[in-house]
């Protein structure tokens, strides 16, 4: 006979079957799961929520992921590349407003000009912030040498979502060529960890063909890999992408949203001391989506500080929130939202992953 959710939540460790059962829970069972993850979050992480000011500085991308709105093959996108001085201005804004950290994200490029430019930007951000701003980068797959150069220039965290730990599923949602190989993605994550980055990964929840077992395996992969930070968001179909053809296989947006919350809750139970970001895609489905994620386990939020005129062009998925707001509006709005979720903003702090400290102490 299968165990009750209550019994599972009292165990010290979770099997794959337990995880699947938790991911499928609803009603009172789901409530019990959220109560547990919320309790663990308060115990191990506390109420602090850390900001990462997000600058999506360019949507120019050489990749062609079948789900993504800014893939190279989408000719309906106005491509932009924000000037260095504007990026630095955004970083200065984050510094002046005590954000503690910034995230630089863009479409993927690995030409020399790009690599040199990022190296220079990282040094400049360190300089303008008196070495105080923490810097996370999310710039896709690169050579180990590039990762090392960027690390030496001042980046100390890297986000690279595995998208799915299941190779077959990964291959279904990417073109079949060497530019989109699961092995490369894995090798990149390993390089980042070896270099010494706080290493972040994540998956999309509710992609076509994905099963509960896939998702349970994704969580176990994160644990096995000893990852420091995770960002997981619901998959949101974009009508200018090839994957849109499979929209009939999707669960409802609301179900994808709930399932993402359960993924975050189970992950918090599995990995008590990591940083978990509350993904913007949650807010695209539910206006209070990110706050709900903070309550049940997430502790990181990434307010968008990209200069407003370009926000509408960084649409990985449709219905993206906050594309009309300026950075100041976001700060005020975030503060109100986090207070509402009973959190406290860790102003002026890096808010590093405790897991990283624990893992590297060993
Ligand atoms: N829906 C949700 N998330 C998406 N991403 C890309 N396209 C979509 C989409 N349609 C996510 C991927 C990628 C991150 C930058 O954005 O997980 O790693
Ligand atoms: Fe951007 Fe609210 S988070 S306006």
mmCIF file of N, CA, C and O in Angstrom, residues 52-95:
data_model
loop_
_atom_site.group_PDB
_atom_site.id
_atom_site.type_symbol
_atom_site.label_atom_id
_atom_site.label_comp_id
_atom_site.label_asym_id
_atom_site.label_seq_id
_atom_site.Cartn_x
_atom_site.Cartn_y
_atom_site.Cartn_z
ATOM 1 N N UNK A 52 18.468 40.175 -6.976
ATOM 2 C CA UNK A 52 19.465 40.117 -8.047
ATOM 3 C C UNK A 52 18.903 41.001 -9.152
ATOM 4 O O UNK A 52 17.938 40.606 -9.820
ATOM 5 N N UNK A 53 19.469 42.187 -9.323
ATOM 6 C CA UNK A 53 18.964 43.072 -10.375
ATOM 7 C C UNK A 53 19.294 42.495 -11.747
ATOM 8 O O UNK A 53 20.447 42.307 -12.101
ATOM 9 N N UNK A 54 18.257 42.190 -12.501
ATOM 10 C CA UNK A 54 18.451 41.465 -13.764
ATOM 11 C C UNK A 54 18.565 42.405 -14.965
ATOM 12 O O UNK A 54 17.674 43.214 -15.209
ATOM 13 N N UNK A 55 19.676 42.288 -15.693
ATOM 14 C CA UNK A 55 19.841 43.061 -16.924
ATOM 15 C C UNK A 55 19.872 42.095 -18.108
ATOM 16 O O UNK A 55 20.827 41.338 -18.279
ATOM 17 N N UNK A 56 18.804 42.121 -18.876
ATOM 18 C CA UNK A 56 18.730 41.279 -20.079
ATOM 19 C C UNK A 56 19.262 42.140 -21.225
ATOM 20 O O UNK A 56 18.492 42.796 -21.917
ATOM 21 N N UNK A 57 20.586 42.144 -21.388
ATOM 22 C CA UNK A 57 21.183 43.208 -22.195
ATOM 23 C C UNK A 57 21.167 42.983 -23.703
ATOM 24 O O UNK A 57 21.399 43.908 -24.466
ATOM 25 N N UNK A 58 20.904 41.767 -24.130
ATOM 26 C CA UNK A 58 20.804 41.550 -25.582
ATOM 27 C C UNK A 58 19.982 40.310 -25.887
ATOM 28 O O UNK A 58 20.068 39.309 -25.181
ATOM 29 N N UNK A 59 19.202 40.381 -26.958
ATOM 30 C CA UNK A 59 18.433 39.191 -27.362
ATOM 31 C C UNK A 59 19.027 38.565 -28.625
ATOM 32 O O UNK A 59 18.383 37.746 -29.274
ATOM 33 N N UNK A 60 20.247 38.967 -28.960
ATOM 34 C CA UNK A 60 20.906 38.335 -30.107
ATOM 35 C C UNK A 60 21.383 36.953 -29.660
ATOM 36 O O UNK A 60 22.046 36.824 -28.637
ATOM 37 N N UNK A 61 21.015 35.921 -30.434
ATOM 38 C CA UNK A 61 21.255 34.562 -29.968
ATOM 39 C C UNK A 61 21.590 33.653 -31.131
ATOM 40 O O UNK A 61 20.945 33.691 -32.170
ATOM 41 N N UNK A 62 22.598 32.800 -30.936
ATOM 42 C CA UNK A 62 22.970 31.869 -32.016
ATOM 43 C C UNK A 62 22.251 30.527 -31.874
ATOM 44 O O UNK A 62 22.349 29.665 -32.729
ATOM 45 N N UNK A 63 21.524 30.353 -30.763
ATOM 46 C CA UNK A 63 20.869 29.070 -30.526
ATOM 47 C C UNK A 63 19.467 29.038 -31.130
ATOM 48 O O UNK A 63 18.888 30.069 -31.459
ATOM 49 N N UNK A 64 18.923 27.824 -31.189
ATOM 50 C CA UNK A 64 17.621 27.659 -31.826
ATOM 51 C C UNK A 64 16.696 26.746 -31.021
ATOM 52 O O UNK A 64 15.931 25.969 -31.606
ATOM 53 N N UNK A 65 16.764 26.845 -29.721
ATOM 54 C CA UNK A 65 15.946 25.991 -28.851
ATOM 55 C C UNK A 65 14.478 26.077 -29.293
ATOM 56 O O UNK A 65 13.972 27.168 -29.556
ATOM 57 N N UNK A 66 13.826 24.937 -29.372
ATOM 58 C CA UNK A 66 12.518 24.890 -30.026
ATOM 59 C C UNK A 66 11.402 25.565 -29.235
ATOM 60 O O UNK A 66 10.308 25.745 -29.734
ATOM 61 N N UNK A 67 11.695 25.926 -27.988
ATOM 62 C CA UNK A 67 10.664 26.522 -27.124
ATOM 63 C C UNK A 67 10.798 28.026 -26.961
ATOM 64 O O UNK A 67 9.922 28.684 -26.427
ATOM 65 N N UNK A 68 11.930 28.585 -27.384
ATOM 66 C CA UNK A 68 12.258 29.935 -26.949
ATOM 67 C C UNK A 68 11.918 31.009 -27.979
ATOM 68 O O UNK A 68 12.278 30.898 -29.152
ATOM 69 N N UNK A 69 11.258 32.043 -27.521
ATOM 70 C CA UNK A 69 10.797 33.130 -28.389
ATOM 71 C C UNK A 69 11.908 33.928 -29.053
ATOM 72 O O UNK A 69 11.702 34.526 -30.104
ATOM 73 N N UNK A 70 13.098 33.952 -28.459
ATOM 74 C CA UNK A 70 14.170 34.741 -29.090
ATOM 75 C C UNK A 70 15.188 33.859 -29.828
ATOM 76 O O UNK A 70 16.305 34.289 -30.105
ATOM 77 N N UNK A 71 14.795 32.636 -30.128
ATOM 78 C CA UNK A 71 15.678 31.735 -30.889
ATOM 79 C C UNK A 71 16.092 32.402 -32.211
ATOM 80 O O UNK A 71 15.346 33.213 -32.777
ATOM 81 N N UNK A 72 17.284 32.011 -32.678
ATOM 82 C CA UNK A 72 17.822 32.627 -33.894
ATOM 83 C C UNK A 72 16.827 32.536 -35.061
ATOM 84 O O UNK A 72 16.704 33.462 -35.857
ATOM 85 N N UNK A 73 16.108 31.428 -35.126
ATOM 86 C CA UNK A 73 15.192 31.211 -36.242
ATOM 87 C C UNK A 73 13.949 32.090 -36.232
ATOM 88 O O UNK A 73 13.216 32.119 -37.219
ATOM 89 N N UNK A 74 13.687 32.782 -35.148
ATOM 90 C CA UNK A 74 12.503 33.650 -35.124
ATOM 91 C C UNK A 74 12.851 35.006 -35.742
ATOM 92 O O UNK A 74 13.529 35.823 -35.139
ATOM 93 N N UNK A 75 12.358 35.192 -36.955
ATOM 94 C CA UNK A 75 12.718 36.411 -37.690
ATOM 95 C C UNK A 75 11.831 37.597 -37.293
ATOM 96 O O UNK A 75 12.028 38.716 -37.759
ATOM 97 N N UNK A 76 10.842 37.352 -36.457
ATOM 98 C CA UNK A 76 9.950 38.445 -36.060
ATOM 99 C C UNK A 76 10.418 39.203 -34.828
ATOM 100 O O UNK A 76 9.649 39.939 -34.223
ATOM 101 N N UNK A 77 11.653 38.949 -34.419
ATOM 102 C CA UNK A 77 12.147 39.612 -33.208
ATOM 103 C C UNK A 77 13.008 40.806 -33.603
ATOM 104 O O UNK A 77 13.849 40.703 -34.495
ATOM 105 N N UNK A 78 12.768 41.947 -32.968
ATOM 106 C CA UNK A 78 13.663 43.091 -33.133
ATOM 107 C C UNK A 78 14.884 42.839 -32.275
ATOM 108 O O UNK A 78 14.776 42.811 -31.053
ATOM 109 N N UNK A 79 16.013 42.644 -32.900
ATOM 110 C CA UNK A 79 17.211 42.306 -32.113
ATOM 111 C C UNK A 79 17.830 43.576 -31.540
ATOM 112 O O UNK A 79 17.924 44.593 -32.231
ATOM 113 N N UNK A 80 18.245 43.510 -30.300
ATOM 114 C CA UNK A 80 18.878 44.675 -29.668
ATOM 115 C C UNK A 80 20.119 44.244 -28.903
ATOM 116 O O UNK A 80 20.293 43.069 -28.569
ATOM 117 N N UNK A 81 20.951 45.198 -28.629
ATOM 118 C CA UNK A 81 22.165 44.956 -27.855
ATOM 119 C C UNK A 81 22.434 46.259 -27.113
ATOM 120 O O UNK A 81 22.798 47.253 -27.727
ATOM 121 N N UNK A 82 22.183 46.263 -25.837
ATOM 122 C CA UNK A 82 22.286 47.499 -25.064
ATOM 123 C C UNK A 82 23.749 47.923 -24.926
ATOM 124 O O UNK A 82 24.625 47.086 -24.677
ATOM 125 N N UNK A 83 24.001 49.205 -25.104
ATOM 126 C CA UNK A 83 25.376 49.711 -25.041
ATOM 127 C C UNK A 83 25.962 49.484 -23.655
ATOM 128 O O UNK A 83 25.241 49.497 -22.647
ATOM 129 N N UNK A 84 27.277 49.303 -23.616
ATOM 130 C CA UNK A 84 27.956 49.044 -22.338
ATOM 131 C C UNK A 84 27.617 50.095 -21.288
ATOM 132 O O UNK A 84 27.384 49.764 -20.127
ATOM 133 N N UNK A 85 27.600 51.350 -21.702
ATOM 134 C CA UNK A 85 27.354 52.396 -20.684
ATOM 135 C C UNK A 85 25.970 52.269 -20.056
ATOM 136 O O UNK A 85 25.780 52.588 -18.888
ATOM 137 N N UNK A 86 25.003 51.783 -20.867
ATOM 138 C CA UNK A 86 23.649 51.585 -20.320
ATOM 139 C C UNK A 86 23.637 50.413 -19.336
ATOM 140 O O UNK A 86 22.956 50.434 -18.311
ATOM 141 N N UNK A 87 24.379 49.392 -19.662
ATOM 142 C CA UNK A 87 24.462 48.233 -18.762
ATOM 143 C C UNK A 87 25.106 48.675 -17.448
ATOM 144 O O UNK A 87 24.628 48.337 -16.350
ATOM 145 N N UNK A 88 26.158 49.461 -17.566
ATOM 146 C CA UNK A 88 26.853 49.920 -16.361
ATOM 147 C C UNK A 88 25.957 50.840 -15.544
ATOM 148 O O UNK A 88 25.983 50.822 -14.311
ATOM 149 N N UNK A 89 25.136 51.619 -16.246
ATOM 150 C CA UNK A 89 24.194 52.492 -15.545
ATOM 151 C C UNK A 89 23.199 51.648 -14.733
ATOM 152 O O UNK A 89 22.863 51.954 -13.597
ATOM 153 N N UNK A 90 22.736 50.568 -15.347
ATOM 154 C CA UNK A 90 21.799 49.674 -14.652
ATOM 155 C C UNK A 90 22.489 49.053 -13.425
ATOM 156 O O UNK A 90 21.891 48.953 -12.344
ATOM 157 N N UNK A 91 23.744 48.671 -13.586
ATOM 158 C CA UNK A 91 24.479 48.087 -12.456
ATOM 159 C C UNK A 91 24.650 49.124 -11.345
ATOM 160 O O UNK A 91 24.519 48.817 -10.158
ATOM 161 N N UNK A 92 24.905 50.355 -11.754
ATOM 162 C CA UNK A 92 25.062 51.433 -10.774
ATOM 163 C C UNK A 92 23.734 51.646 -10.027
ATOM 164 O O UNK A 92 23.711 51.868 -8.819
ATOM 165 N N UNK A 93 22.652 51.549 -10.776
ATOM 166 C CA UNK A 93 21.326 51.663 -10.145
ATOM 167 C C UNK A 93 21.175 50.584 -9.072
ATOM 168 O O UNK A 93 20.732 50.853 -7.950
ATOM 169 N N UNK A 94 21.558 49.363 -9.422
ATOM 170 C CA UNK A 94 21.442 48.256 -8.463
ATOM 171 C C UNK A 94 22.310 48.542 -7.231
ATOM 172 O O UNK A 94 21.882 48.330 -6.089
ATOM 173 N N UNK A 95 23.492 49.032 -7.485
ATOM 174 C CA UNK A 95 24.403 49.332 -6.373
ATOM 175 C C UNK A 95 23.834 50.441 -5.498
ATOM 176 O O UNK A 95 23.745 50.307 -4.268
#
